[in-house]
XYZ file of C-alpha atoms in Angstrom:
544
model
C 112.758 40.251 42.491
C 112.035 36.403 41.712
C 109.502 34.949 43.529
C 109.801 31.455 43.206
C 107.016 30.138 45.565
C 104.777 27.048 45.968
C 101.066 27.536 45.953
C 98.152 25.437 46.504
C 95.135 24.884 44.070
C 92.284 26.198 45.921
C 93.818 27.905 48.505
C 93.558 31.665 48.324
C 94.245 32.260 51.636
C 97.376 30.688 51.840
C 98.624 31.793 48.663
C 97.847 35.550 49.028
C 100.162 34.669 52.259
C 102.982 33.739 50.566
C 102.512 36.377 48.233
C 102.897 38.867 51.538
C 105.519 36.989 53.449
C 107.549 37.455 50.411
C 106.558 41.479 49.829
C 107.913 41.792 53.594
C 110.938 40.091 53.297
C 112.127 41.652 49.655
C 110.442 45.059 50.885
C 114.424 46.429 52.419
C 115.747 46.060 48.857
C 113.380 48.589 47.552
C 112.601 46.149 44.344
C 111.167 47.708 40.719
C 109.885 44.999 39.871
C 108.355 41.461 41.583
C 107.629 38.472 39.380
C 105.190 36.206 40.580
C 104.416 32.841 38.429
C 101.458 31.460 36.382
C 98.084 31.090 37.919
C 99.838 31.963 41.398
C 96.659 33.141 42.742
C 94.594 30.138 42.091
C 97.808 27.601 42.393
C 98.172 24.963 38.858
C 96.357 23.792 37.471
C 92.775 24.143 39.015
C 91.049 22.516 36.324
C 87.704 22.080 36.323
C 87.494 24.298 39.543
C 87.886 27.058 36.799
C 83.882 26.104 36.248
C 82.790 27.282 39.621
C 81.587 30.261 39.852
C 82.465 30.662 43.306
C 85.916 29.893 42.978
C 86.535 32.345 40.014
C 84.842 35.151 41.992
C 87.318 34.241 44.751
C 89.982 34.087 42.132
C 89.063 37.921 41.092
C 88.885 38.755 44.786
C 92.451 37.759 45.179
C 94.052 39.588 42.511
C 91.703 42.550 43.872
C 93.869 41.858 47.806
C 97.308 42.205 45.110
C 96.400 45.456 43.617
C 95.572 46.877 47.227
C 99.213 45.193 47.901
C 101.180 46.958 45.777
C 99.595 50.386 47.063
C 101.634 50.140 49.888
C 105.206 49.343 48.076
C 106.042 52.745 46.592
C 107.940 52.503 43.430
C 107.579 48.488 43.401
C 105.227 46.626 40.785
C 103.801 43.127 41.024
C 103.661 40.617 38.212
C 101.207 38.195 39.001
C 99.591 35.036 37.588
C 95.568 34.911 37.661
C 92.247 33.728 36.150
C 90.113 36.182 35.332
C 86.704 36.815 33.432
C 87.128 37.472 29.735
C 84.121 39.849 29.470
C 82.965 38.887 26.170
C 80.262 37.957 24.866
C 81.740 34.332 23.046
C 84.182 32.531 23.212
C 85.596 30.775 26.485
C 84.666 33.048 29.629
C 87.939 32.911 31.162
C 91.580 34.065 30.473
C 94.833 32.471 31.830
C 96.756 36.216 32.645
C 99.576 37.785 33.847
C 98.967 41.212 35.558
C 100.820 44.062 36.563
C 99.802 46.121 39.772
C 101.698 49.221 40.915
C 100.457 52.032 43.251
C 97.669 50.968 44.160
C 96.132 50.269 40.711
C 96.298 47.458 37.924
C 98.006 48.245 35.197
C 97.855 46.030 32.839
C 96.445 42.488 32.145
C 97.899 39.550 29.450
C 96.042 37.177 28.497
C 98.098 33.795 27.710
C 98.152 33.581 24.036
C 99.130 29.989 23.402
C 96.916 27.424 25.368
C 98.676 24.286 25.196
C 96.175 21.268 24.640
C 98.927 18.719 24.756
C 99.718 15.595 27.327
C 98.983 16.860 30.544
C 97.822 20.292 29.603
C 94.290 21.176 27.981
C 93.930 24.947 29.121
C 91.330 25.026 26.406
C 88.953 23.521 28.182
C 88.649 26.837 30.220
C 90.566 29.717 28.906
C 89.983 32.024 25.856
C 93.448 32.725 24.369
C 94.519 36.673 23.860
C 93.035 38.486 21.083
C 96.151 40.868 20.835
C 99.697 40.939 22.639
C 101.035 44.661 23.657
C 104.260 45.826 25.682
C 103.607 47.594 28.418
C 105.401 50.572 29.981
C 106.718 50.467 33.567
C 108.693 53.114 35.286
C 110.956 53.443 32.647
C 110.773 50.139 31.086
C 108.664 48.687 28.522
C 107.943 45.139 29.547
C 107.104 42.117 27.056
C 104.688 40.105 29.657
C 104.169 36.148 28.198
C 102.777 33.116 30.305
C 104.742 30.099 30.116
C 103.607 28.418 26.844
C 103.715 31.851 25.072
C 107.846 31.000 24.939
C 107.993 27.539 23.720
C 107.127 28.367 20.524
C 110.181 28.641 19.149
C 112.528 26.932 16.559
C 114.461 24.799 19.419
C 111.381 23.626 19.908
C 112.161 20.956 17.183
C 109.724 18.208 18.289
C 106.231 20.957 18.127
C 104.966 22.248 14.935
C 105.124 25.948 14.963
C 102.539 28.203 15.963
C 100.645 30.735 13.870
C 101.653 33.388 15.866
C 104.881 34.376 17.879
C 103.838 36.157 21.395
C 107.304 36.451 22.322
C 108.404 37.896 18.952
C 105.531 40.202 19.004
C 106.229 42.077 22.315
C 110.061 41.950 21.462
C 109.279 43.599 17.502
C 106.747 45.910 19.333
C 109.508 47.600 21.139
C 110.050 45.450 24.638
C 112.900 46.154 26.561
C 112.632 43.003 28.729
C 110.345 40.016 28.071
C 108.836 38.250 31.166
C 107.644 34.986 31.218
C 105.907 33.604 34.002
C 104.815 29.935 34.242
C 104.104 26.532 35.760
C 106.352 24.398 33.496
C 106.243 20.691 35.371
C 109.129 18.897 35.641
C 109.805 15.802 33.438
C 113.571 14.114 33.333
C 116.024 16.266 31.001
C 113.553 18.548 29.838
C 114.836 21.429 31.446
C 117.837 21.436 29.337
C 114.918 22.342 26.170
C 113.638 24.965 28.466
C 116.886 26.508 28.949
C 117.688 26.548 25.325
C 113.942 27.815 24.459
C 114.357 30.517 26.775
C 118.331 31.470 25.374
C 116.817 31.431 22.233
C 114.284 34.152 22.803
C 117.075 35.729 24.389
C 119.380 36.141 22.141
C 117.187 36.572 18.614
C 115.913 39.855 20.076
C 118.500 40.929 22.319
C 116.712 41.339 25.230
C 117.224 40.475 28.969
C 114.912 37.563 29.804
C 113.152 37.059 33.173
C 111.250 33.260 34.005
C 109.878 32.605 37.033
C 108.214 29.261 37.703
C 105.806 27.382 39.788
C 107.332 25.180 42.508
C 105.835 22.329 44.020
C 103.977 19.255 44.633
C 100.167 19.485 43.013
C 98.502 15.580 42.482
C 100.722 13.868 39.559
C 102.781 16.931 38.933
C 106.027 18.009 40.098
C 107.001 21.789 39.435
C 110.902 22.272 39.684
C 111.303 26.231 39.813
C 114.599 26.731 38.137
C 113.699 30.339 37.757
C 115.921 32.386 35.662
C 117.058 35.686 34.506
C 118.570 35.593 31.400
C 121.397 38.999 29.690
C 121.050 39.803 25.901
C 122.957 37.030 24.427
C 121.243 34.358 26.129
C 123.420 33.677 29.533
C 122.356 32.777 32.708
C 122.819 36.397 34.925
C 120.831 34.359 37.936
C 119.331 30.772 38.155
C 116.740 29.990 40.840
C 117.328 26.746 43.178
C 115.734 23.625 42.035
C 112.680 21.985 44.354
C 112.568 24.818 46.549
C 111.087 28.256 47.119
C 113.253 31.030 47.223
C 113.437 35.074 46.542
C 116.157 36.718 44.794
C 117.232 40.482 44.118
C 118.049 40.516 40.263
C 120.008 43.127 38.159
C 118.565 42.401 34.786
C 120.997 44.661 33.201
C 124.054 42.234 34.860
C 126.670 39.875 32.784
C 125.549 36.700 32.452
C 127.449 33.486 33.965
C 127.498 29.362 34.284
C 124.454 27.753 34.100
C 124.712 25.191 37.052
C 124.312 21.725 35.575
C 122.693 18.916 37.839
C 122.911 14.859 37.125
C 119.527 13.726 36.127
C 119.283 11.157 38.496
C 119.257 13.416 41.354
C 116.844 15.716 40.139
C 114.334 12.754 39.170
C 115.341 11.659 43.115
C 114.478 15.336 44.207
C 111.516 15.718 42.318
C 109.772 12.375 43.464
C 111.044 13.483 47.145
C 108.935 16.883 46.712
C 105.863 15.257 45.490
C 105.695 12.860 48.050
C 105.815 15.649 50.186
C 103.629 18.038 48.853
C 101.080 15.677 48.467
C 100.958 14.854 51.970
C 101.136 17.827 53.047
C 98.484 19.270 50.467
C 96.113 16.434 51.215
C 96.794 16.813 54.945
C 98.266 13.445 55.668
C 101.457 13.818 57.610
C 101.954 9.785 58.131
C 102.552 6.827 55.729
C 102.330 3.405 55.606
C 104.599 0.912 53.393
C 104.485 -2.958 52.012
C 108.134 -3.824 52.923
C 108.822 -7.220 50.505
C 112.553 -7.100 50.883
C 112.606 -5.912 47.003
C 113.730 -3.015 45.370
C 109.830 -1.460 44.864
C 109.724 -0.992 48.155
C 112.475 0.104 49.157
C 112.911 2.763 47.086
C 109.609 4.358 48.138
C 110.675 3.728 51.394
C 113.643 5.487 51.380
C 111.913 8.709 49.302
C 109.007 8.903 52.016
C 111.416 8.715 54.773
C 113.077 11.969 53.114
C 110.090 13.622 52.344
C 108.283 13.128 55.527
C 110.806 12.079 58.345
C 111.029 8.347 59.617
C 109.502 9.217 62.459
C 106.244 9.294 60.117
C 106.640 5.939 58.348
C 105.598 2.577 59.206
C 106.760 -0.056 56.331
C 105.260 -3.649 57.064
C 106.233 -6.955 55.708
C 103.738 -9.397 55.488
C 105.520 -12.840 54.869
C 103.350 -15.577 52.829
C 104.290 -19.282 52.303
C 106.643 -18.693 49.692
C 108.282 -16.007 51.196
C 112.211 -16.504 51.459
C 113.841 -16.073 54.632
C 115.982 -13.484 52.874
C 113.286 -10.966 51.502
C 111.700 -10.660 55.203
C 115.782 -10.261 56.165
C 116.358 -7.786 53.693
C 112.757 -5.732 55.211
C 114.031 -5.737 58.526
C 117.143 -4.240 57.359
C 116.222 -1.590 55.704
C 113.636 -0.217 58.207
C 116.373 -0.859 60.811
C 118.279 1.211 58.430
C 116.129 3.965 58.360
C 114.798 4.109 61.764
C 111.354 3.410 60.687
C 108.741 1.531 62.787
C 108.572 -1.892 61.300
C 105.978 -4.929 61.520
C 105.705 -8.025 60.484
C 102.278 -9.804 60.198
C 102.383 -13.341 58.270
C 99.393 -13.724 56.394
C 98.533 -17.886 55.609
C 95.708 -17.916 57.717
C 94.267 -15.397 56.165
C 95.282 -16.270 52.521
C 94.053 -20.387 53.391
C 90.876 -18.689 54.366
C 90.780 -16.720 50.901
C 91.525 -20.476 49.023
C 89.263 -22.387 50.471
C 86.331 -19.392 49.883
C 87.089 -19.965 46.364
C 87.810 -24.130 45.879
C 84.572 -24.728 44.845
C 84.265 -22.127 42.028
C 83.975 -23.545 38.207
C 87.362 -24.372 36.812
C 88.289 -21.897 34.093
C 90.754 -19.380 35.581
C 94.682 -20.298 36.420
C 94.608 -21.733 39.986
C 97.897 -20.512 40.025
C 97.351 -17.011 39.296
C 93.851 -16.830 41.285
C 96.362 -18.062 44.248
C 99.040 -15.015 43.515
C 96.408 -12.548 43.413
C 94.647 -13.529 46.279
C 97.624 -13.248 48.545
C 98.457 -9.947 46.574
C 94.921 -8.943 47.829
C 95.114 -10.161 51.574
C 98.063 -7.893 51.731
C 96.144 -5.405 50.247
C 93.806 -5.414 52.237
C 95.917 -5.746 55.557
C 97.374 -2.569 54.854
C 94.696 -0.303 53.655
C 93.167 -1.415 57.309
C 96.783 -0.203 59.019
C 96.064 3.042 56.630
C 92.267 3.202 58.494
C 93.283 2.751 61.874
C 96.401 4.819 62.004
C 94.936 7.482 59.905
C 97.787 7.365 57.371
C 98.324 7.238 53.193
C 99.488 3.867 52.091
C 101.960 4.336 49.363
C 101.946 1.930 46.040
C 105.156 0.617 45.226
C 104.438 -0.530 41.610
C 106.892 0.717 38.714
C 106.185 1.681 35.353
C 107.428 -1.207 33.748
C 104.381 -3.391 35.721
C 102.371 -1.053 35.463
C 102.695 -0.678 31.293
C 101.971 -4.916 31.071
C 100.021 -5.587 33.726
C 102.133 -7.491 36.287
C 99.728 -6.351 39.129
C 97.274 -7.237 41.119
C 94.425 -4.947 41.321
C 92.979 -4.083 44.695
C 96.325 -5.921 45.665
C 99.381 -4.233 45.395
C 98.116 -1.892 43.469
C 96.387 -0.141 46.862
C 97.016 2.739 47.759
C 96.866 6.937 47.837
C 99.798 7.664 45.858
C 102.390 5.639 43.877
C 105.649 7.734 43.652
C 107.287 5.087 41.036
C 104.998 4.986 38.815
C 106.477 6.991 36.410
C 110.598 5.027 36.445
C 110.838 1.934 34.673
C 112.428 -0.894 36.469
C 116.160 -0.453 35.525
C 115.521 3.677 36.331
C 114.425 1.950 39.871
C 118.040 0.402 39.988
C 119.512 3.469 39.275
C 117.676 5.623 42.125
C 118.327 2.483 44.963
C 121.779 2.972 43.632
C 121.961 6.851 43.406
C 120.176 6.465 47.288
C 123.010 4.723 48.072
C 125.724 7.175 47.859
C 125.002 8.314 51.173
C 125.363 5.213 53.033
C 124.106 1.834 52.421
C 120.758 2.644 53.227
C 119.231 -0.515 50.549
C 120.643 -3.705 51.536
C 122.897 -4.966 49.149
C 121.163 -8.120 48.724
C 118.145 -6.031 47.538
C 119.948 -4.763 44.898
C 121.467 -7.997 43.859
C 119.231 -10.347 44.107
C 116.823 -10.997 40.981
C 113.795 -9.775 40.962
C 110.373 -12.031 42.677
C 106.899 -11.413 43.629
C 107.142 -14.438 45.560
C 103.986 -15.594 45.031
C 104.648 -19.150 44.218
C 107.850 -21.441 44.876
C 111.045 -20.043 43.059
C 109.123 -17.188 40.970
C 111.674 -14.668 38.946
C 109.887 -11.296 37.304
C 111.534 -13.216 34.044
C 109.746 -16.471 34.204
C 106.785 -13.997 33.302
C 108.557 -11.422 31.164
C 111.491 -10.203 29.149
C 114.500 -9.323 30.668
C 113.937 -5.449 32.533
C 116.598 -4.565 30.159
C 115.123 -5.568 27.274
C 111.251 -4.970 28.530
C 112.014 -1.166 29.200
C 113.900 -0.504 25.699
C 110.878 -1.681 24.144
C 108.445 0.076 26.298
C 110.415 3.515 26.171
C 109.767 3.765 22.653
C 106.159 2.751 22.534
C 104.960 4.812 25.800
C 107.240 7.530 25.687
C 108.203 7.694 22.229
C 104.770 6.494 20.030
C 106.942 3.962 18.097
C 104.792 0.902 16.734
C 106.013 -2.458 16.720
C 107.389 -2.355 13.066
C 109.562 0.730 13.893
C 110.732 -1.426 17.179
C 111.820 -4.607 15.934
C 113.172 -2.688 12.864
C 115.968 -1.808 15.876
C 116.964 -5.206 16.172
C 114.595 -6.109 18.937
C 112.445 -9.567 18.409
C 109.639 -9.310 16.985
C 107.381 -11.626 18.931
C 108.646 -10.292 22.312
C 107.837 -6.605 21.274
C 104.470 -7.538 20.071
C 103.766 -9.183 23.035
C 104.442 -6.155 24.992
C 102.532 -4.180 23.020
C 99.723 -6.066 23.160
C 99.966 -6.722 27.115
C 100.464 -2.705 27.165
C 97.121 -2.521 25.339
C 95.311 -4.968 27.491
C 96.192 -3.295 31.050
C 94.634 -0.051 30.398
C 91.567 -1.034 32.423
C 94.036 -1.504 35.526
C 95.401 1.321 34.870
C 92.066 3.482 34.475
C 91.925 2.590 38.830
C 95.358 2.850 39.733
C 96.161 5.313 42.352
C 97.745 8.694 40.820
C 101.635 8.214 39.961
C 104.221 11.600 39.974
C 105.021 12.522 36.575
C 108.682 12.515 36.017
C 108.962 11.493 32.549
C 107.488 13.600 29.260
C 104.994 11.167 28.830
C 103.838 9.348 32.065
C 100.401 7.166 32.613
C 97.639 9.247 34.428
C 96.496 12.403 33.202
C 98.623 13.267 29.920
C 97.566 9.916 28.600
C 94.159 9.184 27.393
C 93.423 5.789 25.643
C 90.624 3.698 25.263
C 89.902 0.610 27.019
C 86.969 -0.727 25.339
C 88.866 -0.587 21.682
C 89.978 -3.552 19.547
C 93.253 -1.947 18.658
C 96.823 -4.840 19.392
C 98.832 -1.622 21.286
C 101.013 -0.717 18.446
């Protein structure tokens, strides 16, 4: 049995209840076997909760309640995901495991062998890797248990150097008749497709059934998709798991494999950002949000993906119309929330923004007028919101994209408020793409929000490209020198201008401080800003 499930960090309670809801249910189908994924007990990744003693003794207590479980499932073993104590004397004092319970006892325990240290991962930081990888025999079975990064070492693996050692070859040449592999493997755009052929791989090489059960779920930045799988001798897909959802499923390792279902890429980047949204709410315990409505694409994007995630009924969007504010954008806000059934305000703010002005007229000359007078109103809006946030006891979301965020084109403590920012991982045109993917449905984005070039509005007849390159252009350049690591040489070698790409990377360079206190973005690209990217921002280095 697959049990693909969504745990909390933290939450032992609530995640030993899952654990049992799902024994009950699977319990009439008599299963051999139930697979459980990484760090289930503690939920992933629990960081530098992993220091507290307290929470690892509450960590050991829970796999302790598993072990009782499985007393009372005759002939049924648990494969479970835990942190545990190493018990030696050096080294790191925890492992990352995967255990095996059955009649009342524990059977067996795994440590992870490879502890990825890459983008978002640093495991360690807190876990001691295995000292020695053994099969283990099960009814009659011998079972190859690996945690999730134990099985991307592998030669499809093109873009990682190899590891010294092979856990998945080891438990296969040892004499495995089925590897396991459970994990937390986040979610990034089009990665799965390497995970699939990873997993194949092991598959067929060794000519063993394959079994991969992941984390799903919502936890901070991260987005876990599931997309469990078990996997026949040559590699084929015998079951696949849904995507963005828990679910259970009755497996017959020994069965013929069949189609892998294929999904569009667009739709899982809309699910994804939909189940974060979610999950962080719900994890957090906010159950209501609140929403800048400009009449631009930003906004209502996010708009749309909160109103999925946590029902219009729980979404307030507000547009709050300055001076330069065209009759169109406030238009296009009123549409949209009209289109979604959302509550919708509108609160002008030139009072307030004249009172902001004239606090400031007398101040040395020496910074842009005009920009102090953008940011300002950026600000009052700000501010205006995170107040509607107080009072109504909800989570203002951000509505800032990665392409502003990578040079800058934000105001802190402006639009840059908020709990959560579910774009900032899409560039702009990937915003296009989701407002037109949203679409299908029904025209739920006016169409003069998609149409219309993009403004701030924050001074008579401003376009996004009075300021910067063309989105088109902009988000080539900065694909290859956030996501990629190209430098500018290697990037204007491709036939883009020079001057424009080293002015993005230099503007890239120079917005890492806003970027340090922006609030936390969902990861839905293999390298997003937040956690899996650590630069400087007191360095004299031009970006690229």
């Amino acid at each position: 049995a697959l049990a693909q499930l969504n745990p909390t960090v933290g939450d032992f309670a609530g995640n030993l209840r899952l654990l049992e809801q799902a024994l009950e249910k699977l319990a009439p189908e008599r299963p051999e076997l139930v697979v459980l994924s990484e760090l289930f007990l503690t939920g992933y990744p629990p960081m530098d909760l992993l220091d507290r003693p307290g929470f690892v003794d509450r960590a050991e207590a829970a796999l302790g309640r598993v072990v009782e479980l499985s007393g009372r499932l005759p002939g049924t073993g648990i494969v479970v995901g835990a942190a545990v104590r190493t018990g030696l004397a050096t080294g790191k004092p925890l492992h990352n495991v995967a255990v095996l319970a059955a009649g009342g006892s524990e059977l067996c325990r795994q440590p992870k062998t490879l502890l990825p240290g890459y983008d978002v991962f640093d495991e360690s930081r807190w876990f001691e890797p295995a000292r020695q990888v053994r099969r283990v025999a099960f009814r009659d079975r011998s079972l190859g248990l690996t945690v999730c990064e134990d099985a991307w070492n592998g030669p499809e693996n093109e873009a990682r150097r190899p590891a010294d050692t092979d856990p998945v070859e080891t438990v296969a040449r040892a004499g495995a008749d089925i590897i396991i592999n459970i994990a937390a493997s986040p979610f990034a755009a089009g990665r799965e497709k390497l995970r699939r052929r990873l997993l194949a791989g092991h598959a067929r090489r060794y000519r063993l059934p394959l079994v991969f059960v992941n984390q799903v779920g919502g936890s901070d930045e991260l987005v876990f998709d599931g997309r469990s799988m078990v996997l026949d001798r040559a590699g084929e897909p015998v079951r696949v798991l849904a995507s963005f959802a828990e679910e259970l499923a009755m497996v017959e390792t020994g069965d013929v494999g069949g189609e892998y279902p294929v999904e569009e890429e667009i739709a899982t980047v809309h699910d994804a950002l939909v189940l974060g949204v979610r999950d962080y709410f719900a994890k957090t315990g906010f159950r209501r949000a609140v929403i800048g409505l400009s009449g631009g694409i930003d906004s209502a994007v996010v708009a749309c993906l909160a109103v999925r995630a946590l029902g219009a009924e729980n979404v307030l969007g507000v547009t709050l119309p300055s001076r330069y504010s065209s009759r169109g954008s406030v238009r296009d806000a009123a549409a949209l929330a009209a289109n979604l059934g959302i509550e919708f305000r509108r609160i002008p703010i030139n009072r307030v923004h004249n009172a902001g002005l004239a606090a400031v007229r007398d101040e040395p000359a020496g910074a842009d007028p005009g920009v102090t007078d953008e940011n300002i109103q950026a600000r009052v809006r700000g501010m205006i919101l995170m107040a509607l946030a107080n009072q109504g006891g909800r989570l203002l979301l951000a509505t800032g994209n990665k392409s502003e965020l990578a040079v800058g084109y934000c105001t802190l403590y402006g639009d840059m408020c908020g709990g959560l920012a579910p774009l900032a991982d899409l560039f702009k045109t990937r915003v296009f793409e989701l407002a037109r993917f949203i679409n299908r449905e029904g025209q739920k984005i006016p169409g003069a929000t998609l149409t219309k070039p993009p403004s701030a509005e924050l001074r008579p007849g401003q376009l996004d490209q009075d300021t910067l390159p063309p989105y088109e252009v902009l988000d080539a350049i900065l694909a290859r020198l956030i996501e990629a690591g190209s430098d500018a040489e290697a990037i204007a070698a491709e036939g883009f201008d020079r001057a424009t790409v080293e002015w993005a990377c230099r503007a890239v360079a120079l917005s890492e401080h806003k970027r340090r206190q922006a609030p936390p973005g969902i990861r839905v690209t293999t390298k997003a800003f937040g956690i899996g990217r650590r630069l400087p921002v007191a360095a004299r280095w031009p970006g690229c």
